């Protein structure tokens, strides 16, 4: 085996991930780390016991070279927020073993999805990149922040996943999308300010801020987003389309072809301030966020990530 980049390793696993498959994934990971002495220079495995648990575990990972997050985008989001509590000089590198329904951060990193053995094979031969994270009102995000209909769809998929729907990934996102879009009304009035420019008045139906290109299990909402460029990519509607056009845009977004529509605008930013007339649906890496005033910025080269 090639020299491992992992060093002293802490594995944080969500045993409830992917309808309970996280527990078996954690067992495999423990077996793998124990069997391949050259994969690490010592390791510990910690299982999460509930929401928020991974934040504290990752924040305490001083002295480790690598923190591995095993689970869906939710546990990776928590691990990233924990790591960002550590000073940069003491911050371990991050590796992900994606075991979830959406797995959008794993797509950005090119990692094998829902294949623990395949992900480990990639990690022990991985290359390390310095990647940005986003931040909104003090909360860090590694992949996506959105407002409006797309956020309502993402939150609906989360709720349905918690209710043990048999659908997952893109199918889950599509069925939630059709349900939410069919109820679409006038949007959420918003005043946006980008990078210190003057205010832009929007009637927000779609407003996504991305580190990587996809969310919702592979929808390429910001197809050119690069997590290493030090910029956030934004996609938002500048017109209010009729429902049939909105449904068509939703279909085009699967392959990123919505970017050519005059209804949406895409741009790169470092900072944005959004003020909504009333609290909109908002999700950050799939987690619900409340409020009407949002301050968004990017932290370039925040994390060293095994890709």
PDB file of C-alpha atoms in Angstrom:
ATOM      1  CA  UNK A   1       0.000   0.000   0.000  1.00  0.00           C
ATOM      2  CA  UNK A   2       1.184   3.497  -0.794  1.00  0.00           C
ATOM      3  CA  UNK A   3       2.123   5.709   2.135  1.00  0.00           C
ATOM      4  CA  UNK A   4      -1.044   6.848   3.868  1.00  0.00           C
ATOM      5  CA  UNK A   5      -1.736  10.553   4.244  1.00  0.00           C
ATOM      6  CA  UNK A   6      -3.890   9.976   7.348  1.00  0.00           C
ATOM      7  CA  UNK A   7      -1.443   9.964  10.291  1.00  0.00           C
ATOM      8  CA  UNK A   8      -3.062   9.929  13.732  1.00  0.00           C
ATOM      9  CA  UNK A   9      -6.741   9.552  12.923  1.00  0.00           C
ATOM     10  CA  UNK A  10     -10.045  10.208  14.677  1.00  0.00           C
ATOM     11  CA  UNK A  11     -13.080   8.594  13.033  1.00  0.00           C
ATOM     12  CA  UNK A  12     -16.416  10.228  13.925  1.00  0.00           C
ATOM     13  CA  UNK A  13     -19.308   8.029  12.811  1.00  0.00           C
ATOM     14  CA  UNK A  14     -23.065   8.496  12.874  1.00  0.00           C
ATOM     15  CA  UNK A  15     -24.430   4.966  13.448  1.00  0.00           C
ATOM     16  CA  UNK A  16     -27.936   6.096  12.423  1.00  0.00           C
ATOM     17  CA  UNK A  17     -26.776   7.346   8.993  1.00  0.00           C
ATOM     18  CA  UNK A  18     -28.405   5.961   5.843  1.00  0.00           C
ATOM     19  CA  UNK A  19     -31.260   4.183   7.673  1.00  0.00           C
ATOM     20  CA  UNK A  20     -28.951   2.597  10.236  1.00  0.00           C
ATOM     21  CA  UNK A  21     -26.246   1.465   7.808  1.00  0.00           C
ATOM     22  CA  UNK A  22     -23.863   3.824   9.593  1.00  0.00           C
ATOM     23  CA  UNK A  23     -23.420   1.293  12.421  1.00  0.00           C
ATOM     24  CA  UNK A  24     -22.241  -1.403  10.004  1.00  0.00           C
ATOM     25  CA  UNK A  25     -20.091   1.195   8.243  1.00  0.00           C
ATOM     26  CA  UNK A  26     -18.445   2.131  11.544  1.00  0.00           C
ATOM     27  CA  UNK A  27     -17.762  -1.557  12.269  1.00  0.00           C
ATOM     28  CA  UNK A  28     -16.130  -1.955   8.853  1.00  0.00           C
ATOM     29  CA  UNK A  29     -14.100   1.214   9.426  1.00  0.00           C
ATOM     30  CA  UNK A  30     -12.871  -0.044  12.804  1.00  0.00           C
ATOM     31  CA  UNK A  31     -11.912  -3.374  11.200  1.00  0.00           C
ATOM     32  CA  UNK A  32     -10.154  -1.623   8.309  1.00  0.00           C
ATOM     33  CA  UNK A  33      -8.169   0.706  10.567  1.00  0.00           C
ATOM     34  CA  UNK A  34      -7.209  -2.203  12.824  1.00  0.00           C
ATOM     35  CA  UNK A  35      -6.171  -4.447   9.917  1.00  0.00           C
ATOM     36  CA  UNK A  36      -4.034  -1.960   7.995  1.00  0.00           C
ATOM     37  CA  UNK A  37      -1.383  -0.712  10.370  1.00  0.00           C
ATOM     38  CA  UNK A  38       0.138   1.399   7.576  1.00  0.00           C
ATOM     39  CA  UNK A  39      -3.139   3.276   7.009  1.00  0.00           C
ATOM     40  CA  UNK A  40      -2.680   5.419  10.128  1.00  0.00           C
ATOM     41  CA  UNK A  41      -0.236   6.079  12.943  1.00  0.00           C
ATOM     42  CA  UNK A  42      -2.891   5.255  15.553  1.00  0.00           C
ATOM     43  CA  UNK A  43      -6.640   5.793  15.528  1.00  0.00           C
ATOM     44  CA  UNK A  44      -9.735   6.289  17.676  1.00  0.00           C
ATOM     45  CA  UNK A  45     -13.386   5.710  16.753  1.00  0.00           C
ATOM     46  CA  UNK A  46     -16.161   7.800  18.285  1.00  0.00           C
ATOM     47  CA  UNK A  47     -19.861   7.195  17.610  1.00  0.00           C
ATOM     48  CA  UNK A  48     -22.328  10.065  17.768  1.00  0.00           C
ATOM     49  CA  UNK A  49     -25.365   9.654  20.014  1.00  0.00           C
ATOM     50  CA  UNK A  50     -27.565  12.476  18.722  1.00  0.00           C
ATOM     51  CA  UNK A  51     -27.796  15.745  16.758  1.00  0.00           C
ATOM     52  CA  UNK A  52     -24.961  18.160  17.472  1.00  0.00           C
ATOM     53  CA  UNK A  53     -22.742  15.512  19.062  1.00  0.00           C
ATOM     54  CA  UNK A  54     -20.189  15.508  16.235  1.00  0.00           C
ATOM     55  CA  UNK A  55     -19.541  19.252  16.676  1.00  0.00           C
ATOM     56  CA  UNK A  56     -18.133  18.775  20.183  1.00  0.00           C
ATOM     57  CA  UNK A  57     -16.182  15.641  19.256  1.00  0.00           C
ATOM     58  CA  UNK A  58     -14.501  17.370  16.290  1.00  0.00           C
ATOM     59  CA  UNK A  59     -13.806  20.519  18.326  1.00  0.00           C
ATOM     60  CA  UNK A  60     -11.880  18.315  20.768  1.00  0.00           C
ATOM     61  CA  UNK A  61      -9.724  16.688  18.080  1.00  0.00           C
ATOM     62  CA  UNK A  62      -6.530  18.504  19.064  1.00  0.00           C
ATOM     63  CA  UNK A  63      -3.449  16.400  18.369  1.00  0.00           C
ATOM     64  CA  UNK A  64      -4.967  14.374  15.549  1.00  0.00           C
ATOM     65  CA  UNK A  65      -3.655  14.650  11.999  1.00  0.00           C
ATOM     66  CA  UNK A  66      -6.924  13.608  10.335  1.00  0.00           C
ATOM     67  CA  UNK A  67     -10.592  13.578  11.299  1.00  0.00           C
ATOM     68  CA  UNK A  68     -12.738  11.206   9.234  1.00  0.00           C
ATOM     69  CA  UNK A  69     -16.496  11.857   9.129  1.00  0.00           C
ATOM     70  CA  UNK A  70     -18.594   8.760   8.383  1.00  0.00           C
ATOM     71  CA  UNK A  71     -22.225   9.484   7.557  1.00  0.00           C
ATOM     72  CA  UNK A  72     -24.339  11.844   5.479  1.00  0.00           C
ATOM     73  CA  UNK A  73     -23.945  15.566   4.799  1.00  0.00           C
ATOM     74  CA  UNK A  74     -25.456  16.272   8.244  1.00  0.00           C
ATOM     75  CA  UNK A  75     -22.630  14.694  10.236  1.00  0.00           C
ATOM     76  CA  UNK A  76     -20.016  16.162   7.852  1.00  0.00           C
ATOM     77  CA  UNK A  77     -21.584  19.596   8.444  1.00  0.00           C
ATOM     78  CA  UNK A  78     -21.265  19.100  12.209  1.00  0.00           C
ATOM     79  CA  UNK A  79     -17.657  17.896  11.948  1.00  0.00           C
ATOM     80  CA  UNK A  80     -16.740  20.927   9.800  1.00  0.00           C
ATOM     81  CA  UNK A  81     -18.300  23.268  12.377  1.00  0.00           C
ATOM     82  CA  UNK A  82     -16.359  21.528  15.147  1.00  0.00           C
ATOM     83  CA  UNK A  83     -13.066  21.709  13.259  1.00  0.00           C
ATOM     84  CA  UNK A  84     -13.608  25.414  12.554  1.00  0.00           C
ATOM     85  CA  UNK A  85     -13.630  26.033  16.320  1.00  0.00           C
ATOM     86  CA  UNK A  86      -9.955  25.037  16.384  1.00  0.00           C
ATOM     87  CA  UNK A  87      -7.191  27.484  15.417  1.00  0.00           C
ATOM     88  CA  UNK A  88      -5.904  26.873  11.903  1.00  0.00           C
ATOM     89  CA  UNK A  89      -2.500  25.679  13.128  1.00  0.00           C
ATOM     90  CA  UNK A  90      -4.136  22.968  15.270  1.00  0.00           C
ATOM     91  CA  UNK A  91      -6.889  21.995  12.826  1.00  0.00           C
ATOM     92  CA  UNK A  92      -6.671  18.378  11.584  1.00  0.00           C
ATOM     93  CA  UNK A  93      -7.289  17.614   7.927  1.00  0.00           C
ATOM     94  CA  UNK A  94     -10.732  16.273   6.993  1.00  0.00           C
ATOM     95  CA  UNK A  95     -11.665  13.086   5.195  1.00  0.00           C
ATOM     96  CA  UNK A  96     -15.196  11.917   4.436  1.00  0.00           C
ATOM     97  CA  UNK A  97     -16.682   8.432   4.210  1.00  0.00           C
ATOM     98  CA  UNK A  98     -20.057   9.328   2.697  1.00  0.00           C
ATOM     99  CA  UNK A  99     -22.988   7.231   3.849  1.00  0.00           C
ATOM    100  CA  UNK A 100     -26.180   9.165   3.257  1.00  0.00           C
ATOM    101  CA  UNK A 101     -28.993  10.066   0.919  1.00  0.00           C
ATOM    102  CA  UNK A 102     -27.727  13.282  -0.699  1.00  0.00           C
ATOM    103  CA  UNK A 103     -23.912  12.943  -0.429  1.00  0.00           C
ATOM    104  CA  UNK A 104     -23.349  16.234  -2.261  1.00  0.00           C
ATOM    105  CA  UNK A 105     -20.086  17.113  -0.537  1.00  0.00           C
ATOM    106  CA  UNK A 106     -18.787  13.665  -1.493  1.00  0.00           C
ATOM    107  CA  UNK A 107     -19.665  14.448  -5.129  1.00  0.00           C
ATOM    108  CA  UNK A 108     -17.641  17.649  -4.897  1.00  0.00           C
ATOM    109  CA  UNK A 109     -14.641  15.713  -3.543  1.00  0.00           C
ATOM    110  CA  UNK A 110     -15.020  12.849  -6.036  1.00  0.00           C
ATOM    111  CA  UNK A 111     -15.456  10.307  -3.240  1.00  0.00           C
ATOM    112  CA  UNK A 112     -17.114   6.890  -3.583  1.00  0.00           C
ATOM    113  CA  UNK A 113     -20.628   7.195  -2.155  1.00  0.00           C
ATOM    114  CA  UNK A 114     -22.308   4.671   0.144  1.00  0.00           C
ATOM    115  CA  UNK A 115     -19.274   2.400  -0.295  1.00  0.00           C
ATOM    116  CA  UNK A 116     -17.186   2.432   2.883  1.00  0.00           C
ATOM    117  CA  UNK A 117     -14.498   0.136   1.490  1.00  0.00           C
ATOM    118  CA  UNK A 118     -14.237   2.175  -1.723  1.00  0.00           C
ATOM    119  CA  UNK A 119     -13.985   5.446   0.221  1.00  0.00           C
ATOM    120  CA  UNK A 120     -11.178   4.079   2.428  1.00  0.00           C
ATOM    121  CA  UNK A 121      -9.288   2.925  -0.664  1.00  0.00           C
ATOM    122  CA  UNK A 122      -9.481   6.511  -1.960  1.00  0.00           C
ATOM    123  CA  UNK A 123      -8.546   8.112   1.366  1.00  0.00           C
ATOM    124  CA  UNK A 124      -5.343   6.112   1.913  1.00  0.00           C
ATOM    125  CA  UNK A 125      -4.166   7.132  -1.577  1.00  0.00           C
ATOM    126  CA  UNK A 126      -5.707  10.607  -1.422  1.00  0.00           C
ATOM    127  CA  UNK A 127      -4.318  14.012  -2.199  1.00  0.00           C
ATOM    128  CA  UNK A 128      -4.914  16.913   0.171  1.00  0.00           C
ATOM    129  CA  UNK A 129      -6.444  20.159  -1.109  1.00  0.00           C
ATOM    130  CA  UNK A 130      -7.005  23.411   0.738  1.00  0.00           C
ATOM    131  CA  UNK A 131     -10.719  24.173   0.393  1.00  0.00           C
ATOM    132  CA  UNK A 132     -12.920  27.049   1.484  1.00  0.00           C
ATOM    133  CA  UNK A 133     -15.949  26.898   3.729  1.00  0.00           C
ATOM    134  CA  UNK A 134     -18.857  29.309   3.761  1.00  0.00           C
ATOM    135  CA  UNK A 135     -20.209  31.027   6.852  1.00  0.00           C
ATOM    136  CA  UNK A 136     -23.687  32.390   7.504  1.00  0.00           C
ATOM    137  CA  UNK A 137     -24.535  34.174  10.753  1.00  0.00           C
ATOM    138  CA  UNK A 138     -21.636  32.361  12.440  1.00  0.00           C
ATOM    139  CA  UNK A 139     -22.558  28.868  11.161  1.00  0.00           C
ATOM    140  CA  UNK A 140     -20.110  27.226   8.749  1.00  0.00           C
ATOM    141  CA  UNK A 141     -21.187  25.280   5.677  1.00  0.00           C
ATOM    142  CA  UNK A 142     -19.120  23.053   3.432  1.00  0.00           C
ATOM    143  CA  UNK A 143     -21.519  22.711   0.503  1.00  0.00           C
ATOM    144  CA  UNK A 144     -24.799  24.619   0.363  1.00  0.00           C
ATOM    145  CA  UNK A 145     -26.937  27.413   1.784  1.00  0.00           C
ATOM    146  CA  UNK A 146     -30.278  28.215   0.210  1.00  0.00           C
ATOM    147  CA  UNK A 147     -33.433  30.248   0.661  1.00  0.00           C
ATOM    148  CA  UNK A 148     -36.940  30.067  -0.777  1.00  0.00           C
ATOM    149  CA  UNK A 149     -38.448  27.180  -2.700  1.00  0.00           C
ATOM    150  CA  UNK A 150     -35.240  25.180  -3.021  1.00  0.00           C
ATOM    151  CA  UNK A 151     -34.713  25.429   0.744  1.00  0.00           C
ATOM    152  CA  UNK A 152     -38.333  24.386   1.334  1.00  0.00           C
ATOM    153  CA  UNK A 153     -37.709  21.368  -0.921  1.00  0.00           C
ATOM    154  CA  UNK A 154     -34.487  20.446   0.894  1.00  0.00           C
ATOM    155  CA  UNK A 155     -36.196  20.722   4.292  1.00  0.00           C
ATOM    156  CA  UNK A 156     -39.123  18.641   3.033  1.00  0.00           C
ATOM    157  CA  UNK A 157     -36.730  15.891   1.905  1.00  0.00           C
ATOM    158  CA  UNK A 158     -35.097  15.981   5.360  1.00  0.00           C
ATOM    159  CA  UNK A 159     -38.478  15.651   7.067  1.00  0.00           C
ATOM    160  CA  UNK A 160     -39.523  12.796   4.769  1.00  0.00           C
ATOM    161  CA  UNK A 161     -36.191  11.032   5.275  1.00  0.00           C
ATOM    162  CA  UNK A 162     -36.735  11.258   9.039  1.00  0.00           C
ATOM    163  CA  UNK A 163     -40.143   9.642   8.460  1.00  0.00           C
ATOM    164  CA  UNK A 164     -38.328   6.732   6.746  1.00  0.00           C
ATOM    165  CA  UNK A 165     -39.523   7.272   3.185  1.00  0.00           C
ATOM    166  CA  UNK A 166     -38.289   4.584   0.799  1.00  0.00           C
ATOM    167  CA  UNK A 167     -37.064   7.233  -1.645  1.00  0.00           C
ATOM    168  CA  UNK A 168     -33.580   8.719  -1.510  1.00  0.00           C
ATOM    169  CA  UNK A 169     -31.182  10.949  -3.432  1.00  0.00           C
ATOM    170  CA  UNK A 170     -32.474  12.520  -6.616  1.00  0.00           C
ATOM    171  CA  UNK A 171     -35.868  10.740  -6.566  1.00  0.00           C
ATOM    172  CA  UNK A 172     -36.588  12.092  -3.104  1.00  0.00           C
ATOM    173  CA  UNK A 173     -35.591  15.612  -4.185  1.00  0.00           C
ATOM    174  CA  UNK A 174     -37.733  15.461  -7.335  1.00  0.00           C
ATOM    175  CA  UNK A 175     -40.927  14.357  -5.568  1.00  0.00           C
ATOM    176  CA  UNK A 176     -40.483  16.973  -2.842  1.00  0.00           C
ATOM    177  CA  UNK A 177     -39.784  19.521  -5.571  1.00  0.00           C
ATOM    178  CA  UNK A 178     -42.975  18.824  -7.467  1.00  0.00           C
ATOM    179  CA  UNK A 179     -44.972  19.084  -4.236  1.00  0.00           C
ATOM    180  CA  UNK A 180     -43.417  22.408  -3.155  1.00  0.00           C
ATOM    181  CA  UNK A 181     -43.242  24.010  -6.622  1.00  0.00           C
ATOM    182  CA  UNK A 182     -46.924  23.323  -7.248  1.00  0.00           C
ATOM    183  CA  UNK A 183     -47.617  25.562  -4.212  1.00  0.00           C
ATOM    184  CA  UNK A 184     -45.286  28.322  -5.398  1.00  0.00           C
ATOM    185  CA  UNK A 185     -46.720  31.797  -5.034  1.00  0.00           C
ATOM    186  CA  UNK A 186     -45.091  35.208  -5.142  1.00  0.00           C
ATOM    187  CA  UNK A 187     -41.709  34.470  -3.646  1.00  0.00           C
ATOM    188  CA  UNK A 188     -39.987  36.064  -0.646  1.00  0.00           C
ATOM    189  CA  UNK A 189     -39.121  39.782  -1.027  1.00  0.00           C
ATOM    190  CA  UNK A 190     -35.455  40.312  -0.248  1.00  0.00           C
ATOM    191  CA  UNK A 191     -32.856  43.088  -0.386  1.00  0.00           C
ATOM    192  CA  UNK A 192     -29.474  41.637  -1.378  1.00  0.00           C
ATOM    193  CA  UNK A 193     -26.085  43.330  -1.184  1.00  0.00           C
ATOM    194  CA  UNK A 194     -23.099  41.617  -2.813  1.00  0.00           C
ATOM    195  CA  UNK A 195     -19.468  42.486  -2.013  1.00  0.00           C
ATOM    196  CA  UNK A 196     -20.291  46.025  -0.920  1.00  0.00           C
ATOM    197  CA  UNK A 197     -22.275  46.893  -4.080  1.00  0.00           C
ATOM    198  CA  UNK A 198     -25.615  48.705  -3.969  1.00  0.00           C
ATOM    199  CA  UNK A 199     -28.815  46.921  -2.940  1.00  0.00           C
ATOM    200  CA  UNK A 200     -30.663  44.596  -5.324  1.00  0.00           C
ATOM    201  CA  UNK A 201     -34.391  44.065  -4.738  1.00  0.00           C
ATOM    202  CA  UNK A 202     -35.462  40.460  -5.366  1.00  0.00           C
ATOM    203  CA  UNK A 203     -38.643  38.422  -5.161  1.00  0.00           C
ATOM    204  CA  UNK A 204     -36.819  35.301  -4.116  1.00  0.00           C
ATOM    205  CA  UNK A 205     -38.040  31.938  -5.326  1.00  0.00           C
ATOM    206  CA  UNK A 206     -34.562  30.440  -5.664  1.00  0.00           C
ATOM    207  CA  UNK A 207     -31.437  31.710  -3.911  1.00  0.00           C
ATOM    208  CA  UNK A 208     -28.597  29.219  -3.497  1.00  0.00           C
ATOM    209  CA  UNK A 209     -25.080  29.879  -2.202  1.00  0.00           C
ATOM    210  CA  UNK A 210     -22.695  27.040  -3.038  1.00  0.00           C
ATOM    211  CA  UNK A 211     -19.170  25.925  -2.189  1.00  0.00           C
ATOM    212  CA  UNK A 212     -19.425  22.938  -4.557  1.00  0.00           C
ATOM    213  CA  UNK A 213     -21.642  22.573  -7.638  1.00  0.00           C
ATOM    214  CA  UNK A 214     -24.478  20.320  -6.446  1.00  0.00           C
ATOM    215  CA  UNK A 215     -27.139  19.842  -3.846  1.00  0.00           C
ATOM    216  CA  UNK A 216     -30.291  17.777  -3.475  1.00  0.00           C
ATOM    217  CA  UNK A 217     -28.498  14.577  -4.432  1.00  0.00           C
ATOM    218  CA  UNK A 218     -26.749  15.794  -7.581  1.00  0.00           C
ATOM    219  CA  UNK A 219     -28.647  18.829  -8.936  1.00  0.00           C
ATOM    220  CA  UNK A 220     -25.966  21.070 -10.488  1.00  0.00           C
ATOM    221  CA  UNK A 221     -27.363  24.348  -9.171  1.00  0.00           C
ATOM    222  CA  UNK A 222     -24.028  26.221  -9.517  1.00  0.00           C
ATOM    223  CA  UNK A 223     -22.313  24.123 -12.191  1.00  0.00           C
ATOM    224  CA  UNK A 224     -19.025  26.055 -12.166  1.00  0.00           C
ATOM    225  CA  UNK A 225     -18.543  26.149  -8.370  1.00  0.00           C
ATOM    226  CA  UNK A 226     -14.977  25.261  -7.345  1.00  0.00           C
ATOM    227  CA  UNK A 227     -14.359  24.684  -3.610  1.00  0.00           C
ATOM    228  CA  UNK A 228     -10.726  25.748  -3.994  1.00  0.00           C
ATOM    229  CA  UNK A 229     -11.166  29.149  -5.657  1.00  0.00           C
ATOM    230  CA  UNK A 230     -11.821  31.183  -2.505  1.00  0.00           C
ATOM    231  CA  UNK A 231     -15.232  32.294  -3.805  1.00  0.00           C
ATOM    232  CA  UNK A 232     -18.840  31.312  -3.190  1.00  0.00           C
ATOM    233  CA  UNK A 233     -21.101  30.728  -6.187  1.00  0.00           C
ATOM    234  CA  UNK A 234     -24.619  32.154  -6.113  1.00  0.00           C
ATOM    235  CA  UNK A 235     -27.675  31.278  -8.214  1.00  0.00           C
ATOM    236  CA  UNK A 236     -30.839  33.343  -7.772  1.00  0.00           C
ATOM    237  CA  UNK A 237     -33.928  34.244  -9.775  1.00  0.00           C
ATOM    238  CA  UNK A 238     -34.111  37.756 -11.234  1.00  0.00           C
ATOM    239  CA  UNK A 239     -37.584  37.228 -12.749  1.00  0.00           C
ATOM    240  CA  UNK A 240     -40.665  35.488 -11.417  1.00  0.00           C
ATOM    241  CA  UNK A 241     -41.520  32.695 -13.855  1.00  0.00           C
ATOM    242  CA  UNK A 242     -44.939  31.126 -14.227  1.00  0.00           C
ATOM    243  CA  UNK A 243     -45.313  27.679 -12.693  1.00  0.00           C
ATOM    244  CA  UNK A 244     -44.776  25.678 -15.943  1.00  0.00           C
ATOM    245  CA  UNK A 245     -41.533  27.608 -16.598  1.00  0.00           C
ATOM    246  CA  UNK A 246     -40.465  27.075 -12.970  1.00  0.00           C
ATOM    247  CA  UNK A 247     -41.046  23.333 -13.274  1.00  0.00           C
ATOM    248  CA  UNK A 248     -39.041  23.290 -16.517  1.00  0.00           C
ATOM    249  CA  UNK A 249     -36.168  25.170 -14.825  1.00  0.00           C
ATOM    250  CA  UNK A 250     -36.240  22.662 -11.999  1.00  0.00           C
ATOM    251  CA  UNK A 251     -35.794  19.850 -14.534  1.00  0.00           C
ATOM    252  CA  UNK A 252     -32.978  21.681 -16.319  1.00  0.00           C
ATOM    253  CA  UNK A 253     -31.125  22.183 -13.006  1.00  0.00           C
ATOM    254  CA  UNK A 254     -30.425  18.459 -12.798  1.00  0.00           C
ATOM    255  CA  UNK A 255     -27.753  18.874 -15.463  1.00  0.00           C
ATOM    256  CA  UNK A 256     -26.919  22.535 -14.810  1.00  0.00           C
ATOM    257  CA  UNK A 257     -28.672  23.705 -17.995  1.00  0.00           C
ATOM    258  CA  UNK A 258     -30.843  26.217 -16.071  1.00  0.00           C
ATOM    259  CA  UNK A 259     -27.765  28.487 -16.027  1.00  0.00           C
ATOM    260  CA  UNK A 260     -28.550  29.638 -19.577  1.00  0.00           C
ATOM    261  CA  UNK A 261     -32.028  30.918 -18.610  1.00  0.00           C
ATOM    262  CA  UNK A 262     -32.767  34.656 -18.415  1.00  0.00           C
ATOM    263  CA  UNK A 263     -34.803  33.926 -15.278  1.00  0.00           C
ATOM    264  CA  UNK A 264     -31.711  33.228 -13.155  1.00  0.00           C
ATOM    265  CA  UNK A 265     -28.431  34.989 -12.493  1.00  0.00           C
ATOM    266  CA  UNK A 266     -25.195  33.281 -11.451  1.00  0.00           C
ATOM    267  CA  UNK A 267     -22.196  35.058  -9.968  1.00  0.00           C
ATOM    268  CA  UNK A 268     -19.144  34.612  -7.718  1.00  0.00           C
ATOM    269  CA  UNK A 269     -19.031  36.465  -4.398  1.00  0.00           C
ATOM    270  CA  UNK A 270     -16.947  36.806  -1.253  1.00  0.00           C
ATOM    271  CA  UNK A 271     -19.614  38.456   0.899  1.00  0.00           C
ATOM    272  CA  UNK A 272     -23.362  39.039   0.852  1.00  0.00           C
ATOM    273  CA  UNK A 273     -25.975  40.522   3.161  1.00  0.00           C
ATOM    274  CA  UNK A 274     -29.593  39.436   2.700  1.00  0.00           C
ATOM    275  CA  UNK A 275     -32.585  41.087   4.370  1.00  0.00           C
ATOM    276  CA  UNK A 276     -35.956  39.384   3.881  1.00  0.00           C
ATOM    277  CA  UNK A 277     -39.300  41.065   4.524  1.00  0.00           C
ATOM    278  CA  UNK A 278     -40.366  37.927   6.416  1.00  0.00           C
ATOM    279  CA  UNK A 279     -38.591  34.768   7.516  1.00  0.00           C
ATOM    280  CA  UNK A 280     -38.007  32.562   4.457  1.00  0.00           C
ATOM    281  CA  UNK A 281     -37.446  28.807   4.326  1.00  0.00           C
ATOM    282  CA  UNK A 282     -33.672  28.470   4.797  1.00  0.00           C
ATOM    283  CA  UNK A 283     -31.369  25.464   4.931  1.00  0.00           C
ATOM    284  CA  UNK A 284     -27.638  25.206   5.524  1.00  0.00           C
ATOM    285  CA  UNK A 285     -26.168  21.835   4.455  1.00  0.00           C
ATOM    286  CA  UNK A 286     -29.678  20.407   4.851  1.00  0.00           C
ATOM    287  CA  UNK A 287     -30.233  21.810   8.368  1.00  0.00           C
ATOM    288  CA  UNK A 288     -32.998  24.319   9.063  1.00  0.00           C
ATOM    289  CA  UNK A 289     -31.911  27.906   9.846  1.00  0.00           C
ATOM    290  CA  UNK A 290     -34.194  30.611  11.205  1.00  0.00           C
ATOM    291  CA  UNK A 291     -34.090  34.367  10.715  1.00  0.00           C
ATOM    292  CA  UNK A 292     -34.676  37.160   8.203  1.00  0.00           C
ATOM    293  CA  UNK A 293     -31.215  38.855   8.232  1.00  0.00           C
ATOM    294  CA  UNK A 294     -28.261  36.848   6.921  1.00  0.00           C
ATOM    295  CA  UNK A 295     -24.583  37.782   6.679  1.00  0.00           C
ATOM    296  CA  UNK A 296     -22.686  35.422   4.399  1.00  0.00           C
ATOM    297  CA  UNK A 297     -18.973  35.204   3.714  1.00  0.00           C
ATOM    298  CA  UNK A 298     -16.307  32.780   2.552  1.00  0.00           C
ATOM    299  CA  UNK A 299     -13.245  31.571   4.441  1.00  0.00           C
ATOM    300  CA  UNK A 300     -10.662  30.654   1.765  1.00  0.00           C
ATOM    301  CA  UNK A 301      -8.340  27.682   2.429  1.00  0.00           C
ATOM    302  CA  UNK A 302     -10.184  26.992   5.688  1.00  0.00           C
ATOM    303  CA  UNK A 303      -9.783  23.206   5.635  1.00  0.00           C
ATOM    304  CA  UNK A 304      -7.254  20.749   4.303  1.00  0.00           C
ATOM    305  CA  UNK A 305      -9.416  17.997   2.819  1.00  0.00           C
ATOM    306  CA  UNK A 306      -8.398  14.548   1.574  1.00  0.00           C
ATOM    307  CA  UNK A 307      -9.801  14.209  -1.939  1.00  0.00           C
TER     308      UNK A 307
END
